Amino acid sequence: MSPPRAGGGPLLCLMAAGLGRRFGGLKPLAEVGPAGEALMDLTVRDAAAAGFAAVVAVVRAEVEVAIAGHLRERSPLPVRVARQDALGPARAVPWGTAHAVASAATLLDAPFAVANADDLYGAEAIGALGGWLRSDRCRPGRAALVTYRLDSTLPPSGPVSRAPCTIRDGLVVEVAERAGIERTAGGIRSHDGPLDPDAPVSMNLWGFDPSFAATLGDDFARFAAHHPEPSGEEEHRLPDVVGALVAAGRLEVDALPTASRWLGITRAEDVAAVRAALANP
C-alpha cells in the first residue's frame, strides 16, 4: 500500500452541466433513493465516508441555482461551484467532459476525483479512488481510472455510449468512447462489432493530481482553436484527452477495477429501474 499524502483530503468534482436532452429534465436532481435522494447525494455521502474534503460542482448558468442549492442543502461536505459556460467560446451545447473539468481548474487545488452527477459508482469504488488520491501514486504524470465490467453497466435495452479500456500490467493503455453499445440477441455489440461482456470500461470515475486541471485547460484552448465555428457537435471528451496523453507517453493511468454496483440515468424510463435497485440493495 502506498503511503498517504500530507495535507487535507481529496476533492470530488461532480459534472452536473449536461443538458439532459434524452431525459427531458435535470437528471442530477431526479429523486431515486429511498428517502428521495438524487444519485449525486448518494455519491457525495460515499465520498464523505471515504475522507473527501469538499465537492466541486460543475454547472451551467441555467441550472446553477437548482444544482448548487440542492447540494448545499443536502451535502455533508462543503460545496464549491464552477460554471462550465464561463470558460471559452459560448455555445448552447456544453463542450464536453474534459472542458467541464478544465472550467473548475481554479477550484481544484488538491488531488481530485471526477464523477458524473447522474451516475452512482458505489462506496467501494469511491473508497478505492479516495485511497489512491491520498497515496504517493497521485502525482503529475499519473492518474487513476476506476473500471467496471461492460455487462454490468448496460441497461436492458437501448444504445448507450461507453469507453472500453485496454489494460496492461495494471495500466490503462487505451481508452476511447464508443456510441451505440447495446444488448442484442447475439450479445453485446457496438457499431464496430461484438464486444466482450467482461471488457473493462470507464464510467468517468477518474483520479488526478491537481496540476491536471490546468493541462486540460491548455488542451481545450488548442481544441477550440481548431473549431473556430463550432457546430455544437464537437466534444472535448475526457477519455479522448487522457487517451492521447497516454499514447504520447505523457501520462500513466492506474486501473482500479471494482466490483461495485454501478447505476445511472440516461433516459426518463431509467428512473423506475434505479429506484427499484436502490430499494433492494
PDB file of C-alpha atoms in Angstrom:
ATOM      1  CA  MET A   1       0.000   0.000   0.000  1.00  0.00           C
ATOM      2  CA  SER A   2       1.360   3.411  -0.942  1.00  0.00           C
ATOM      3  CA  PRO A   3       1.909   5.838   1.956  1.00  0.00           C
ATOM      4  CA  PRO A   4      -0.641   8.599   2.431  1.00  0.00           C
ATOM      5  CA  ARG A   5      -0.016  12.128   1.210  1.00  0.00           C
ATOM      6  CA  ALA A   6       0.363  15.001   3.611  1.00  0.00           C
ATOM      7  CA  GLY A   7      -2.386  17.629   3.760  1.00  0.00           C
ATOM      8  CA  GLY A   8      -6.165  17.586   3.596  1.00  0.00           C
ATOM      9  CA  GLY A   9      -8.479  15.190   1.854  1.00  0.00           C
ATOM     10  CA  PRO A  10      -9.168  14.979  -1.874  1.00  0.00           C
ATOM     11  CA  LEU A  11     -11.912  16.809  -3.742  1.00  0.00           C
ATOM     12  CA  LEU A  12     -14.894  15.388  -5.612  1.00  0.00           C
ATOM     13  CA  CYS A  13     -15.513  17.134  -8.944  1.00  0.00           C
ATOM     14  CA  LEU A  14     -19.132  16.443  -9.910  1.00  0.00           C
ATOM     15  CA  MET A  15     -20.055  17.087 -13.539  1.00  0.00           C
ATOM     16  CA  ALA A  16     -23.614  18.420 -13.470  1.00  0.00           C
ATOM     17  CA  ALA A  17     -23.819  20.725 -16.501  1.00  0.00           C
ATOM     18  CA  GLY A  18     -25.317  18.325 -19.052  1.00  0.00           C
ATOM     19  CA  LEU A  19     -28.419  19.292 -20.983  1.00  0.00           C
ATOM     20  CA  GLY A  20     -30.369  16.100 -20.265  1.00  0.00           C
ATOM     21  CA  ARG A  21     -31.939  16.175 -23.737  1.00  0.00           C
ATOM     22  CA  ARG A  22     -32.785  12.462 -23.782  1.00  0.00           C
ATOM     23  CA  PHE A  23     -34.008  12.625 -20.192  1.00  0.00           C
ATOM     24  CA  GLY A  24     -36.158  15.710 -20.581  1.00  0.00           C
ATOM     25  CA  GLY A  25     -35.084  17.469 -17.387  1.00  0.00           C
ATOM     26  CA  LEU A  26     -32.393  17.773 -14.733  1.00  0.00           C
ATOM     27  CA  LYS A  27     -31.028  14.254 -14.307  1.00  0.00           C
ATOM     28  CA  PRO A  28     -28.824  15.169 -11.316  1.00  0.00           C
ATOM     29  CA  LEU A  29     -31.950  16.076  -9.329  1.00  0.00           C
ATOM     30  CA  ALA A  30     -34.057  13.004 -10.126  1.00  0.00           C
ATOM     31  CA  GLU A  31     -35.301  11.567  -6.823  1.00  0.00           C
ATOM     32  CA  VAL A  32     -34.417   7.883  -6.837  1.00  0.00           C
ATOM     33  CA  GLY A  33     -33.243   6.969  -3.330  1.00  0.00           C
ATOM     34  CA  PRO A  34     -35.388   5.522  -0.530  1.00  0.00           C
ATOM     35  CA  ALA A  35     -35.578   8.960   1.101  1.00  0.00           C
ATOM     36  CA  GLY A  36     -35.878  10.885  -2.144  1.00  0.00           C
ATOM     37  CA  GLU A  37     -32.139  11.211  -2.675  1.00  0.00           C
ATOM     38  CA  ALA A  38     -30.657  12.026  -6.053  1.00  0.00           C
ATOM     39  CA  LEU A  39     -27.791   9.849  -7.268  1.00  0.00           C
ATOM     40  CA  MET A  40     -25.318  12.643  -6.611  1.00  0.00           C
ATOM     41  CA  ASP A  41     -26.481  12.831  -2.977  1.00  0.00           C
ATOM     42  CA  LEU A  42     -25.502   9.190  -2.541  1.00  0.00           C
ATOM     43  CA  THR A  43     -22.151   9.701  -4.277  1.00  0.00           C
ATOM     44  CA  VAL A  44     -21.362  12.679  -2.049  1.00  0.00           C
ATOM     45  CA  ARG A  45     -22.317  10.617   1.004  1.00  0.00           C
ATOM     46  CA  ASP A  46     -19.914   7.867  -0.115  1.00  0.00           C
ATOM     47  CA  ALA A  47     -17.201  10.474  -0.698  1.00  0.00           C
ATOM     48  CA  ALA A  48     -17.652  11.937   2.773  1.00  0.00           C
ATOM     49  CA  ALA A  49     -17.332   8.460   4.290  1.00  0.00           C
ATOM     50  CA  ALA A  50     -14.154   7.928   2.244  1.00  0.00           C
ATOM     51  CA  GLY A  51     -12.491  11.068   3.604  1.00  0.00           C
ATOM     52  CA  PHE A  52     -13.043  13.529   0.783  1.00  0.00           C
ATOM     53  CA  ALA A  53     -12.808  17.157   1.882  1.00  0.00           C
ATOM     54  CA  ALA A  54     -15.192  19.033  -0.423  1.00  0.00           C
ATOM     55  CA  VAL A  55     -17.365  18.894  -3.521  1.00  0.00           C
ATOM     56  CA  VAL A  56     -16.699  20.965  -6.645  1.00  0.00           C
ATOM     57  CA  ALA A  57     -19.885  21.039  -8.726  1.00  0.00           C
ATOM     58  CA  VAL A  58     -19.541  21.950 -12.406  1.00  0.00           C
ATOM     59  CA  VAL A  59     -22.773  23.534 -13.635  1.00  0.00           C
ATOM     60  CA  ARG A  60     -24.022  25.940 -16.295  1.00  0.00           C
ATOM     61  CA  ALA A  61     -25.902  29.196 -15.778  1.00  0.00           C
ATOM     62  CA  GLU A  62     -29.395  27.770 -16.317  1.00  0.00           C
ATOM     63  CA  VAL A  63     -29.044  25.130 -13.608  1.00  0.00           C
ATOM     64  CA  GLU A  64     -26.671  26.780 -11.141  1.00  0.00           C
ATOM     65  CA  VAL A  65     -29.323  27.819  -8.641  1.00  0.00           C
ATOM     66  CA  ALA A  66     -31.076  24.433  -8.669  1.00  0.00           C
ATOM     67  CA  ILE A  67     -27.963  22.228  -8.534  1.00  0.00           C
ATOM     68  CA  ALA A  68     -25.909  24.350  -6.147  1.00  0.00           C
ATOM     69  CA  GLY A  69     -28.886  24.946  -3.878  1.00  0.00           C
ATOM     70  CA  HIS A  70     -29.684  21.241  -3.723  1.00  0.00           C
ATOM     71  CA  LEU A  71     -26.105  20.280  -2.901  1.00  0.00           C
ATOM     72  CA  ARG A  72     -25.606  22.984  -0.288  1.00  0.00           C
ATOM     73  CA  GLU A  73     -28.800  21.913   1.449  1.00  0.00           C
ATOM     74  CA  ARG A  74     -28.002  18.197   1.480  1.00  0.00           C
ATOM     75  CA  SER A  75     -24.238  17.704   1.192  1.00  0.00           C
ATOM     76  CA  PRO A  76     -22.283  16.680   4.304  1.00  0.00           C
ATOM     77  CA  LEU A  77     -19.243  18.292   2.621  1.00  0.00           C
ATOM     78  CA  PRO A  78     -18.520  21.924   1.732  1.00  0.00           C
ATOM     79  CA  VAL A  79     -19.628  22.753  -1.825  1.00  0.00           C
ATOM     80  CA  ARG A  80     -17.751  24.869  -4.361  1.00  0.00           C
ATOM     81  CA  VAL A  81     -19.324  25.757  -7.713  1.00  0.00           C
ATOM     82  CA  ALA A  82     -17.713  26.210 -11.145  1.00  0.00           C
ATOM     83  CA  ARG A  83     -19.526  27.419 -14.245  1.00  0.00           C
ATOM     84  CA  GLN A  84     -18.654  25.377 -17.337  1.00  0.00           C
ATOM     85  CA  ASP A  85     -20.104  28.013 -19.654  1.00  0.00           C
ATOM     86  CA  ALA A  86     -17.710  30.629 -18.241  1.00  0.00           C
ATOM     87  CA  LEU A  87     -14.707  29.052 -19.990  1.00  0.00           C
ATOM     88  CA  GLY A  88     -14.066  29.503 -23.682  1.00  0.00           C
ATOM     89  CA  PRO A  89     -16.327  30.381 -26.611  1.00  0.00           C
ATOM     90  CA  ALA A  90     -20.024  30.447 -25.786  1.00  0.00           C
ATOM     91  CA  ARG A  91     -22.356  27.867 -27.291  1.00  0.00           C
ATOM     92  CA  ALA A  92     -25.674  26.300 -26.361  1.00  0.00           C
ATOM     93  CA  VAL A  93     -24.331  22.742 -26.047  1.00  0.00           C
ATOM     94  CA  PRO A  94     -21.652  22.114 -23.374  1.00  0.00           C
ATOM     95  CA  TRP A  95     -18.179  21.497 -24.827  1.00  0.00           C
ATOM     96  CA  GLY A  96     -17.675  18.106 -23.151  1.00  0.00           C
ATOM     97  CA  THR A  97     -16.333  16.390 -20.063  1.00  0.00           C
ATOM     98  CA  ALA A  98     -12.686  17.463 -20.410  1.00  0.00           C
ATOM     99  CA  HIS A  99     -13.801  21.070 -20.812  1.00  0.00           C
ATOM    100  CA  ALA A 100     -16.042  20.658 -17.747  1.00  0.00           C
ATOM    101  CA  VAL A 101     -13.081  19.738 -15.550  1.00  0.00           C
ATOM    102  CA  ALA A 102     -10.935  22.491 -17.077  1.00  0.00           C
ATOM    103  CA  SER A 103     -13.604  25.037 -16.159  1.00  0.00           C
ATOM    104  CA  ALA A 104     -13.106  24.145 -12.482  1.00  0.00           C
ATOM    105  CA  ALA A 105      -9.290  24.369 -12.561  1.00  0.00           C
ATOM    106  CA  THR A 106      -9.001  27.261 -10.107  1.00  0.00           C
ATOM    107  CA  LEU A 107     -11.057  25.341  -7.526  1.00  0.00           C
ATOM    108  CA  LEU A 108      -9.269  22.001  -7.951  1.00  0.00           C
ATOM    109  CA  ASP A 109      -6.339  22.815  -5.688  1.00  0.00           C
ATOM    110  CA  ALA A 110      -5.921  19.317  -4.235  1.00  0.00           C
ATOM    111  CA  PRO A 111      -5.947  15.772  -5.647  1.00  0.00           C
ATOM    112  CA  PHE A 112      -9.398  15.239  -7.103  1.00  0.00           C
ATOM    113  CA  ALA A 113     -11.847  12.661  -8.367  1.00  0.00           C
ATOM    114  CA  VAL A 114     -14.067  13.292 -11.378  1.00  0.00           C
ATOM    115  CA  ALA A 115     -17.558  11.773 -11.399  1.00  0.00           C
ATOM    116  CA  ASN A 116     -20.805  12.188 -13.309  1.00  0.00           C
ATOM    117  CA  ALA A 117     -23.592  13.668 -11.192  1.00  0.00           C
ATOM    118  CA  ASP A 118     -26.144  11.294 -12.745  1.00  0.00           C
ATOM    119  CA  ASP A 119     -24.210   8.085 -12.023  1.00  0.00           C
ATOM    120  CA  LEU A 120     -23.850   6.107  -8.798  1.00  0.00           C
ATOM    121  CA  TYR A 121     -20.482   4.401  -8.510  1.00  0.00           C
ATOM    122  CA  GLY A 122     -20.664   2.523  -5.220  1.00  0.00           C
ATOM    123  CA  ALA A 123     -18.951   3.030  -1.873  1.00  0.00           C
ATOM    124  CA  GLU A 124     -16.142   0.564  -2.612  1.00  0.00           C
ATOM    125  CA  ALA A 125     -15.248   2.326  -5.860  1.00  0.00           C
ATOM    126  CA  ILE A 126     -15.267   5.786  -4.276  1.00  0.00           C
ATOM    127  CA  GLY A 127     -13.259   4.492  -1.328  1.00  0.00           C
ATOM    128  CA  ALA A 128     -10.626   2.864  -3.538  1.00  0.00           C
ATOM    129  CA  LEU A 129     -10.215   6.032  -5.558  1.00  0.00           C
ATOM    130  CA  GLY A 130     -10.011   8.131  -2.405  1.00  0.00           C
ATOM    131  CA  GLY A 131      -7.205   5.899  -1.155  1.00  0.00           C
ATOM    132  CA  TRP A 132      -5.327   6.324  -4.429  1.00  0.00           C
ATOM    133  CA  LEU A 133      -5.725  10.108  -4.282  1.00  0.00           C
ATOM    134  CA  ARG A 134      -4.208  10.174  -0.806  1.00  0.00           C
ATOM    135  CA  SER A 135      -1.267   7.980  -1.837  1.00  0.00           C
ATOM    136  CA  ASP A 136       2.092   8.911  -3.326  1.00  0.00           C
ATOM    137  CA  ARG A 137       0.973   7.412  -6.650  1.00  0.00           C
ATOM    138  CA  CYS A 138      -1.112  10.541  -7.185  1.00  0.00           C
ATOM    139  CA  ARG A 139       1.405  12.889  -8.767  1.00  0.00           C
ATOM    140  CA  PRO A 140       1.989  14.826 -12.000  1.00  0.00           C
ATOM    141  CA  GLY A 141       2.104  12.484 -14.980  1.00  0.00           C
ATOM    142  CA  ARG A 142      -0.045   9.852 -13.277  1.00  0.00           C
ATOM    143  CA  ALA A 143      -3.799   9.337 -12.989  1.00  0.00           C
ATOM    144  CA  ALA A 144      -6.260   6.631 -11.978  1.00  0.00           C
ATOM    145  CA  LEU A 145      -9.408   5.218 -13.547  1.00  0.00           C
ATOM    146  CA  VAL A 146     -11.975   3.024 -11.821  1.00  0.00           C
ATOM    147  CA  THR A 147     -13.096   0.381 -14.311  1.00  0.00           C
ATOM    148  CA  TYR A 148     -16.305  -1.653 -14.426  1.00  0.00           C
ATOM    149  CA  ARG A 149     -17.331  -4.764 -16.356  1.00  0.00           C
ATOM    150  CA  LEU A 150     -19.104  -3.673 -19.518  1.00  0.00           C
ATOM    151  CA  ASP A 151     -22.005  -6.057 -18.913  1.00  0.00           C
ATOM    152  CA  SER A 152     -22.722  -4.509 -15.501  1.00  0.00           C
ATOM    153  CA  THR A 153     -23.100  -1.014 -16.944  1.00  0.00           C
ATOM    154  CA  LEU A 154     -25.645  -1.606 -19.706  1.00  0.00           C
ATOM    155  CA  PRO A 155     -29.407  -1.085 -19.477  1.00  0.00           C
ATOM    156  CA  PRO A 156     -31.691  -3.975 -20.500  1.00  0.00           C
ATOM    157  CA  SER A 157     -32.333  -2.316 -23.856  1.00  0.00           C
ATOM    158  CA  GLY A 158     -31.353   0.707 -25.886  1.00  0.00           C
ATOM    159  CA  PRO A 159     -27.988   2.034 -27.084  1.00  0.00           C
ATOM    160  CA  VAL A 160     -25.587   3.933 -24.806  1.00  0.00           C
ATOM    161  CA  SER A 161     -22.071   5.342 -25.003  1.00  0.00           C
ATOM    162  CA  ARG A 162     -19.293   3.630 -23.071  1.00  0.00           C
ATOM    163  CA  ALA A 163     -15.497   3.883 -23.077  1.00  0.00           C
ATOM    164  CA  PRO A 164     -13.895   0.406 -23.313  1.00  0.00           C
ATOM    165  CA  CYS A 165     -10.330   0.216 -21.977  1.00  0.00           C
ATOM    166  CA  THR A 166      -7.234  -1.813 -22.763  1.00  0.00           C
ATOM    167  CA  ILE A 167      -5.260  -2.644 -19.613  1.00  0.00           C
ATOM    168  CA  ARG A 168      -1.707  -3.987 -19.479  1.00  0.00           C
ATOM    169  CA  ASP A 169       0.273  -4.628 -16.292  1.00  0.00           C
ATOM    170  CA  GLY A 170      -2.243  -2.664 -14.264  1.00  0.00           C
ATOM    171  CA  LEU A 171      -2.121   0.402 -16.509  1.00  0.00           C
ATOM    172  CA  VAL A 172      -4.794   1.736 -18.846  1.00  0.00           C
ATOM    173  CA  VAL A 173      -3.052   1.932 -22.220  1.00  0.00           C
ATOM    174  CA  GLU A 174      -6.086   2.817 -24.316  1.00  0.00           C
ATOM    175  CA  VAL A 175      -9.490   4.309 -23.612  1.00  0.00           C
ATOM    176  CA  ALA A 176     -11.871   5.612 -26.244  1.00  0.00           C
ATOM    177  CA  GLU A 177     -15.565   6.376 -26.085  1.00  0.00           C
ATOM    178  CA  ARG A 178     -17.889   4.408 -28.371  1.00  0.00           C
ATOM    179  CA  ALA A 179     -21.503   5.180 -29.109  1.00  0.00           C
ATOM    180  CA  GLY A 180     -24.280   2.732 -29.897  1.00  0.00           C
ATOM    181  CA  ILE A 181     -23.332  -0.047 -27.464  1.00  0.00           C
ATOM    182  CA  GLU A 182     -26.332  -2.223 -26.619  1.00  0.00           C
ATOM    183  CA  ARG A 183     -27.554  -5.686 -25.764  1.00  0.00           C
ATOM    184  CA  THR A 184     -28.776  -7.757 -28.700  1.00  0.00           C
ATOM    185  CA  ALA A 185     -29.950 -11.340 -29.173  1.00  0.00           C
ATOM    186  CA  GLY A 186     -26.406 -12.139 -30.290  1.00  0.00           C
ATOM    187  CA  GLY A 187     -24.671 -10.495 -27.331  1.00  0.00           C
ATOM    188  CA  ILE A 188     -23.302  -7.028 -26.660  1.00  0.00           C
ATOM    189  CA  ARG A 189     -22.494  -5.066 -29.800  1.00  0.00           C
ATOM    190  CA  SER A 190     -21.478  -1.612 -30.954  1.00  0.00           C
ATOM    191  CA  HIS A 191     -21.439  -0.112 -34.426  1.00  0.00           C
ATOM    192  CA  ASP A 192     -17.965  -1.643 -34.798  1.00  0.00           C
ATOM    193  CA  GLY A 193     -18.980  -5.219 -33.949  1.00  0.00           C
ATOM    194  CA  PRO A 194     -19.305  -7.540 -30.933  1.00  0.00           C
ATOM    195  CA  LEU A 195     -17.866  -6.665 -27.524  1.00  0.00           C
ATOM    196  CA  ASP A 196     -16.710  -8.848 -24.630  1.00  0.00           C
ATOM    197  CA  PRO A 197     -19.171  -8.549 -21.713  1.00  0.00           C
ATOM    198  CA  ASP A 198     -16.215  -8.731 -19.298  1.00  0.00           C
ATOM    199  CA  ALA A 199     -14.340  -5.898 -21.019  1.00  0.00           C
ATOM    200  CA  PRO A 200     -13.289  -3.124 -18.614  1.00  0.00           C
ATOM    201  CA  VAL A 201     -14.970   0.197 -19.279  1.00  0.00           C
ATOM    202  CA  SER A 202     -14.693   3.716 -17.963  1.00  0.00           C
ATOM    203  CA  MET A 203     -17.749   5.322 -16.428  1.00  0.00           C
ATOM    204  CA  ASN A 204     -15.910   8.631 -15.936  1.00  0.00           C
ATOM    205  CA  LEU A 205     -14.705   7.955 -12.393  1.00  0.00           C
ATOM    206  CA  TRP A 206     -11.164   9.324 -12.570  1.00  0.00           C
ATOM    207  CA  GLY A 207      -8.461  10.450 -10.154  1.00  0.00           C
ATOM    208  CA  PHE A 208      -5.982  13.219 -10.922  1.00  0.00           C
ATOM    209  CA  ASP A 209      -3.198  15.302  -9.437  1.00  0.00           C
ATOM    210  CA  PRO A 210      -4.290  18.970  -9.130  1.00  0.00           C
ATOM    211  CA  SER A 211      -1.964  20.023 -11.956  1.00  0.00           C
ATOM    212  CA  PHE A 212      -4.029  18.004 -14.437  1.00  0.00           C
ATOM    213  CA  ALA A 213      -6.902  20.502 -14.495  1.00  0.00           C
ATOM    214  CA  ALA A 214      -4.559  23.112 -15.989  1.00  0.00           C
ATOM    215  CA  THR A 215      -3.369  20.529 -18.532  1.00  0.00           C
ATOM    216  CA  LEU A 216      -6.980  20.109 -19.618  1.00  0.00           C
ATOM    217  CA  GLY A 217      -7.347  23.876 -19.910  1.00  0.00           C
ATOM    218  CA  ASP A 218      -4.361  24.065 -22.251  1.00  0.00           C
ATOM    219  CA  ASP A 219      -5.727  21.176 -24.290  1.00  0.00           C
ATOM    220  CA  PHE A 220      -9.129  22.828 -24.581  1.00  0.00           C
ATOM    221  CA  ALA A 221      -7.545  26.040 -25.864  1.00  0.00           C
ATOM    222  CA  ARG A 222      -5.997  24.031 -28.699  1.00  0.00           C
ATOM    223  CA  PHE A 223      -9.255  22.157 -29.298  1.00  0.00           C
ATOM    224  CA  ALA A 224     -11.288  25.363 -29.512  1.00  0.00           C
ATOM    225  CA  ALA A 225      -8.729  26.925 -31.858  1.00  0.00           C
ATOM    226  CA  HIS A 226      -9.278  24.008 -34.246  1.00  0.00           C
ATOM    227  CA  HIS A 227     -13.052  24.606 -34.152  1.00  0.00           C
ATOM    228  CA  PRO A 228     -13.423  28.370 -34.682  1.00  0.00           C
ATOM    229  CA  GLU A 229     -17.008  27.951 -35.901  1.00  0.00           C
ATOM    230  CA  PRO A 230     -18.351  25.120 -33.737  1.00  0.00           C
ATOM    231  CA  SER A 231     -21.498  23.355 -34.854  1.00  0.00           C
ATOM    232  CA  GLY A 232     -22.372  22.148 -31.367  1.00  0.00           C
ATOM    233  CA  GLU A 233     -21.434  18.556 -32.163  1.00  0.00           C
ATOM    234  CA  GLU A 234     -17.715  18.781 -31.311  1.00  0.00           C
ATOM    235  CA  GLU A 235     -16.906  17.355 -27.876  1.00  0.00           C
ATOM    236  CA  HIS A 236     -13.804  17.833 -25.761  1.00  0.00           C
ATOM    237  CA  ARG A 237     -14.072  14.439 -24.046  1.00  0.00           C
ATOM    238  CA  LEU A 238     -12.041  13.376 -21.028  1.00  0.00           C
ATOM    239  CA  PRO A 239     -11.393   9.812 -22.330  1.00  0.00           C
ATOM    240  CA  ASP A 240     -10.096  11.241 -25.613  1.00  0.00           C
ATOM    241  CA  VAL A 241      -7.691  13.670 -23.931  1.00  0.00           C
ATOM    242  CA  VAL A 242      -6.418  11.041 -21.497  1.00  0.00           C
ATOM    243  CA  GLY A 243      -6.026   8.518 -24.310  1.00  0.00           C
ATOM    244  CA  ALA A 244      -3.978  10.962 -26.373  1.00  0.00           C
ATOM    245  CA  LEU A 245      -1.710  11.785 -23.424  1.00  0.00           C
ATOM    246  CA  VAL A 246      -1.191   8.077 -22.702  1.00  0.00           C
ATOM    247  CA  ALA A 247      -0.360   7.407 -26.364  1.00  0.00           C
ATOM    248  CA  ALA A 248       2.151  10.272 -26.305  1.00  0.00           C
ATOM    249  CA  GLY A 249       3.866   8.884 -23.200  1.00  0.00           C
ATOM    250  CA  ARG A 250       2.931  11.921 -21.117  1.00  0.00           C
ATOM    251  CA  LEU A 251       0.557  10.166 -18.717  1.00  0.00           C
ATOM    252  CA  GLU A 252       0.271   6.797 -16.981  1.00  0.00           C
ATOM    253  CA  VAL A 253      -3.138   5.709 -15.710  1.00  0.00           C
ATOM    254  CA  ASP A 254      -3.525   3.155 -12.921  1.00  0.00           C
ATOM    255  CA  ALA A 255      -6.508   0.853 -13.464  1.00  0.00           C
ATOM    256  CA  LEU A 256      -8.635   0.358 -10.348  1.00  0.00           C
ATOM    257  CA  PRO A 257     -11.061  -2.480 -11.176  1.00  0.00           C
ATOM    258  CA  THR A 258     -14.149  -2.550  -8.993  1.00  0.00           C
ATOM    259  CA  ALA A 259     -16.961  -4.962  -8.284  1.00  0.00           C
ATOM    260  CA  SER A 260     -19.121  -2.088  -7.030  1.00  0.00           C
ATOM    261  CA  ARG A 261     -22.595  -1.853  -8.469  1.00  0.00           C
ATOM    262  CA  TRP A 262     -22.983   0.976 -10.953  1.00  0.00           C
ATOM    263  CA  LEU A 263     -26.324   2.677 -11.520  1.00  0.00           C
ATOM    264  CA  GLY A 264     -27.083   5.535 -13.861  1.00  0.00           C
ATOM    265  CA  ILE A 265     -29.779   7.552 -15.556  1.00  0.00           C
ATOM    266  CA  THR A 266     -29.786   8.270 -19.273  1.00  0.00           C
ATOM    267  CA  ARG A 267     -33.482   8.351 -20.162  1.00  0.00           C
ATOM    268  CA  ALA A 268     -36.631   9.033 -18.161  1.00  0.00           C
ATOM    269  CA  GLU A 269     -37.534   5.343 -18.238  1.00  0.00           C
ATOM    270  CA  ASP A 270     -34.331   4.534 -16.305  1.00  0.00           C
ATOM    271  CA  VAL A 271     -35.653   6.215 -13.162  1.00  0.00           C
ATOM    272  CA  ALA A 272     -38.008   3.383 -12.179  1.00  0.00           C
ATOM    273  CA  ALA A 273     -35.276   0.753 -12.581  1.00  0.00           C
ATOM    274  CA  VAL A 274     -32.811   2.770 -10.488  1.00  0.00           C
ATOM    275  CA  ARG A 275     -35.416   3.322  -7.772  1.00  0.00           C
ATOM    276  CA  ALA A 276     -36.125  -0.402  -7.661  1.00  0.00           C
ATOM    277  CA  ALA A 277     -32.417  -1.247  -7.457  1.00  0.00           C
ATOM    278  CA  LEU A 278     -31.839   1.190  -4.595  1.00  0.00           C
ATOM    279  CA  ALA A 279     -34.900  -0.092  -2.759  1.00  0.00           C
ATOM    280  CA  ASN A 280     -33.395  -3.600  -2.855  1.00  0.00           C
ATOM    281  CA  PRO A 281     -29.644  -3.147  -2.229  1.00  0.00           C
TER     282      PRO A 281
END
